[in-house]
XYZ file of N, CA, C and O in Angstrom:
328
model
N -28.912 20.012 21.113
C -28.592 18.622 20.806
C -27.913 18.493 19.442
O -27.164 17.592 19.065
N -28.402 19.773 18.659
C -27.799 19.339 17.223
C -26.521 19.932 17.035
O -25.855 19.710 16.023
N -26.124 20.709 18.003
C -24.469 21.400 18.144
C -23.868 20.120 18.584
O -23.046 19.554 17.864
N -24.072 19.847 19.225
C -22.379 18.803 19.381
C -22.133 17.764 18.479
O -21.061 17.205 18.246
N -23.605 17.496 17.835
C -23.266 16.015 16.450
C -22.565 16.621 15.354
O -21.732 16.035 14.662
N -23.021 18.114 15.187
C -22.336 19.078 14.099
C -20.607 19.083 14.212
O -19.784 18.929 13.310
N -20.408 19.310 15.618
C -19.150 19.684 15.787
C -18.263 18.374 15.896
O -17.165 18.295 15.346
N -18.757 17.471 16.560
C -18.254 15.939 16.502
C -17.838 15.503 14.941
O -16.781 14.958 14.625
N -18.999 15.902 13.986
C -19.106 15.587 12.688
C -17.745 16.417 12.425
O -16.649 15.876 12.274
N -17.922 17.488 12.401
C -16.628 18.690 11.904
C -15.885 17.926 12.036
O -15.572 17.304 11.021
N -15.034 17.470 13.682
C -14.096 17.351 13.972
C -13.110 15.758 13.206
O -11.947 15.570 12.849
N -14.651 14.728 13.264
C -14.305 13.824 12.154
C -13.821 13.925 10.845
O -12.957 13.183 10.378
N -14.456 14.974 10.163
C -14.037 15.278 9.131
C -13.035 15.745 8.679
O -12.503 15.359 7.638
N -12.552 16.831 9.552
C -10.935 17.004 9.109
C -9.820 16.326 9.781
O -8.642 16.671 9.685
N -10.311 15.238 10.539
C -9.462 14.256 11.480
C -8.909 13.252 10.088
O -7.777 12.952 9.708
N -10.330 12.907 9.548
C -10.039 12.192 8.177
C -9.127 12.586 6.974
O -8.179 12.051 6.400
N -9.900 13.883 6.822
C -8.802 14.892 5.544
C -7.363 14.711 6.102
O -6.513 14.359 5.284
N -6.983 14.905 7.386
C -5.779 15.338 7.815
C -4.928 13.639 7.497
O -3.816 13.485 6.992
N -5.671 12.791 7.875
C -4.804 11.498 7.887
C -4.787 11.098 6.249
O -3.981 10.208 5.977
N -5.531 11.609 5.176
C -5.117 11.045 3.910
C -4.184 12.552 3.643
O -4.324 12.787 2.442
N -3.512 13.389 4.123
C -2.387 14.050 3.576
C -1.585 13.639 4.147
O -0.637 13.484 3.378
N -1.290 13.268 5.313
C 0.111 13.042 5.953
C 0.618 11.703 5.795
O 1.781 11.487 6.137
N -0.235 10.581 5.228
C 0.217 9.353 5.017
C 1.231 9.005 3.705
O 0.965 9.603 2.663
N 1.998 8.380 3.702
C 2.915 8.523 3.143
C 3.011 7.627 2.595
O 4.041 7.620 1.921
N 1.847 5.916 2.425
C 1.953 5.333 1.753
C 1.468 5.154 -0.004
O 1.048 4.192 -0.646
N 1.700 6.261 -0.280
C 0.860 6.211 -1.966
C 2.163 6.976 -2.631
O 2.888 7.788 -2.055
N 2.273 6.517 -3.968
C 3.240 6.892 -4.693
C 2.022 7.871 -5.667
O 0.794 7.856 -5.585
N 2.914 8.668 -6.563
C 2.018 9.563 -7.754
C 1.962 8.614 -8.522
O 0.789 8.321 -8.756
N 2.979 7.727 -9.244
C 2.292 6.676 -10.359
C 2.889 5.016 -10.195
O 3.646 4.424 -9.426
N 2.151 4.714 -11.269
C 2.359 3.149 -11.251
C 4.039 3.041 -11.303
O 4.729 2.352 -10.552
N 4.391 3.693 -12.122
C 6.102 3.938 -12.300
C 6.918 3.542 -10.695
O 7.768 2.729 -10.335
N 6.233 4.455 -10.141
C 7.277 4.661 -8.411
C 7.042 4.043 -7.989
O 7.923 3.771 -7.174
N 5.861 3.116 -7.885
C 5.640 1.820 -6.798
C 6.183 1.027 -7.901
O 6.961 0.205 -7.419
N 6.118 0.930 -9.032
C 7.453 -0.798 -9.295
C 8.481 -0.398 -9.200
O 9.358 -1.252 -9.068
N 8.938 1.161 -9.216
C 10.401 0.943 -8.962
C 10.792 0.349 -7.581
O 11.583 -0.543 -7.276
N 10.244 0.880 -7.091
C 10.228 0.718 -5.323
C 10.231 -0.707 -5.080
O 11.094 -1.583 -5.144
N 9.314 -0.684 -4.857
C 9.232 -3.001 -5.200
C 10.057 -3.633 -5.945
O 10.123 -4.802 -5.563
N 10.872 -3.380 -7.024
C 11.579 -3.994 -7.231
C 13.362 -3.790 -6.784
O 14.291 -4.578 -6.608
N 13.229 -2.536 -6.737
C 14.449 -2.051 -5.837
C 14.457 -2.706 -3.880
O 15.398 -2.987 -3.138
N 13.108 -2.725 -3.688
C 13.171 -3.503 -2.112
C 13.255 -4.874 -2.545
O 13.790 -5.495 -1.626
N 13.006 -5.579 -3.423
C 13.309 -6.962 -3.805
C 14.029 -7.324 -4.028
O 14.248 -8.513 -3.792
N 15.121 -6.315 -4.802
C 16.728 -6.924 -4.914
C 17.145 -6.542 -3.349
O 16.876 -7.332 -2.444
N 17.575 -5.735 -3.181
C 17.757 -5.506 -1.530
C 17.893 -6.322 -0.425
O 18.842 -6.709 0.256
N 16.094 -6.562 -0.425
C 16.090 -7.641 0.679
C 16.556 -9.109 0.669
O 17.218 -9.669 1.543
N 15.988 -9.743 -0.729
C 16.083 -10.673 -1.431
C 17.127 -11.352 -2.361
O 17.221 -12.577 -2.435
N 18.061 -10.320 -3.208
C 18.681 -10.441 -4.299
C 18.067 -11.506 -5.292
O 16.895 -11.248 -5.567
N 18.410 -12.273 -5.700
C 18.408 -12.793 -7.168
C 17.210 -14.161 -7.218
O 17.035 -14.926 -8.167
N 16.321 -14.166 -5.569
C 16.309 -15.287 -4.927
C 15.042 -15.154 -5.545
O 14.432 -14.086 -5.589
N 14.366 -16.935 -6.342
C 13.436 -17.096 -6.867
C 11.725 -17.171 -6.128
O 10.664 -16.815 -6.640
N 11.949 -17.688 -4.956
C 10.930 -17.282 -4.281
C 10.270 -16.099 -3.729
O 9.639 -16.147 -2.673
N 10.397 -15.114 -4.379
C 10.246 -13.758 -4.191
C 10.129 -12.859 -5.389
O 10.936 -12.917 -6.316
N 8.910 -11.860 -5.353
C 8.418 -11.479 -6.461
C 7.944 -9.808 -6.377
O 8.115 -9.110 -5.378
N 7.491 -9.474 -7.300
C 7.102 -7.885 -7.451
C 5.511 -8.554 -8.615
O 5.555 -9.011 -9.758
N 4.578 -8.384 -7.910
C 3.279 -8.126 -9.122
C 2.890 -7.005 -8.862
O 3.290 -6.343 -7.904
N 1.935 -6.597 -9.806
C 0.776 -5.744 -10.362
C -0.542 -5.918 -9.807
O -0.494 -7.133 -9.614
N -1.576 -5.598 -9.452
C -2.714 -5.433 -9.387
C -3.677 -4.357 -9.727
O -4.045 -3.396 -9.052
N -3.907 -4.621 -10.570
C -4.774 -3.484 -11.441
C -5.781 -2.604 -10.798
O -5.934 -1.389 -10.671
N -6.653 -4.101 -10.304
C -7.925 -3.344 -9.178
C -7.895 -2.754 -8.202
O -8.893 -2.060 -8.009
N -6.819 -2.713 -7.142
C -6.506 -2.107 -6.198
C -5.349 -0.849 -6.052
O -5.051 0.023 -5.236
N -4.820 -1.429 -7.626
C -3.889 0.339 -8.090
C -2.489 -0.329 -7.031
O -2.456 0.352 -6.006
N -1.693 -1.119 -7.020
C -0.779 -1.269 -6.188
C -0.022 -2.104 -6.716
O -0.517 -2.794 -7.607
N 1.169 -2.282 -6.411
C 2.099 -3.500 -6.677
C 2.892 -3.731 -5.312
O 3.446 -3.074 -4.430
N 2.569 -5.292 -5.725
C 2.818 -6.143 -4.306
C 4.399 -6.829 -4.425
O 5.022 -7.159 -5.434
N 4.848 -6.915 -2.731
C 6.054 -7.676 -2.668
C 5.641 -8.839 -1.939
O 5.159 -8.929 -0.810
N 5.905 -9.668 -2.751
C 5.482 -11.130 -2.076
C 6.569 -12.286 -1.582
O 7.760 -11.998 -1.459
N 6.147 -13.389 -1.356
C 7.003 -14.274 -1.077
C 6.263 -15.494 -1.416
O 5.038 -15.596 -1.355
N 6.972 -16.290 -1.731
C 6.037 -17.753 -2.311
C 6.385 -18.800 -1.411
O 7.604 -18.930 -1.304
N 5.419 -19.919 -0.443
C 5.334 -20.704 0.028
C 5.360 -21.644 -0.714
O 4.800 -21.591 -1.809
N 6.039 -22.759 -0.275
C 5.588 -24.255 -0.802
C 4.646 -25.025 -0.687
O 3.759 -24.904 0.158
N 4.723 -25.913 -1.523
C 3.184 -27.035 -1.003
C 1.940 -26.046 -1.589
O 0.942 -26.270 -0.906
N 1.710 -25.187 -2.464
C 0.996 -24.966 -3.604
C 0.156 -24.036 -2.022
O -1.058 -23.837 -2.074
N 0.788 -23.670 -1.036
C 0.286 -22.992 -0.676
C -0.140 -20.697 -0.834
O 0.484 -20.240 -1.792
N -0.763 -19.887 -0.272
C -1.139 -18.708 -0.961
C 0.683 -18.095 -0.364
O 1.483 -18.458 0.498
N 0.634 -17.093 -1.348
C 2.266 -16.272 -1.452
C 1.747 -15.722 0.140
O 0.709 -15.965 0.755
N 3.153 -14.737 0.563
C 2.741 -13.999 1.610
C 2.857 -12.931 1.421
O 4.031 -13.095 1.090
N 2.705 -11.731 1.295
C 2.569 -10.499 1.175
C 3.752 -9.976 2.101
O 4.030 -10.503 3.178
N 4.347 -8.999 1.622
C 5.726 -8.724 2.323
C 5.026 -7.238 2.479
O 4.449 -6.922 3.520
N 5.141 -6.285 1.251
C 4.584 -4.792 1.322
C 4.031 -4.412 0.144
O 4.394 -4.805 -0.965
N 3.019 -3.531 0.415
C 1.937 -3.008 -0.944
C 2.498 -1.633 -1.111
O 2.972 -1.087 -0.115
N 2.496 -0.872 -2.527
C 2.981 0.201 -2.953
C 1.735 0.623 -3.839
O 1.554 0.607 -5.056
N 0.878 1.038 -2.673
C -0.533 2.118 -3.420
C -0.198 3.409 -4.459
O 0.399 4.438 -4.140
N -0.530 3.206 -5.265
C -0.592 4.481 -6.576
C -1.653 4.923 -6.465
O -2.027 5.826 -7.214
């Protein structure tokens, strides 16, 4: 009974390891995700004021947003994990 939870376990485990190497959303530093975000912001966007690049400290990322009217929440376009 305790072989197959072992091996189930194994198999979880490097199922996991394997998906945080091959993912491709994390930059090495804070540097490459604002370049990135702000290079996809002129791009998509150009010069256009409703549209932004922040920081978030706590979550290690910088966000591409978009700003709604009527004092409503921005929308999140794409996150650039460091």
């Amino acid at each position: 009974m305790r072989l197959p939870i072992l091996v189930l376990s194994f198999f979880l485990l490097i199922s996991i390891g394997f998906y945080f190497l091959i993912r491709n959303d994390h930059y090495s530093s804070a540097f490459e995700a604002d370049q990135t975000c702000h290079s996809e912001l002129f791009f998509k966007f150009g010069s256009s004021l409703e549209s932004g690049c922040d920081h978030d400290l706590e979550t290690r990322q910088w966000i591409l947003y978009n700003k709604i009217e009527s004092h409503q929440p921005a929308k999140v376009i794409s996150r650039y994990r460091y």
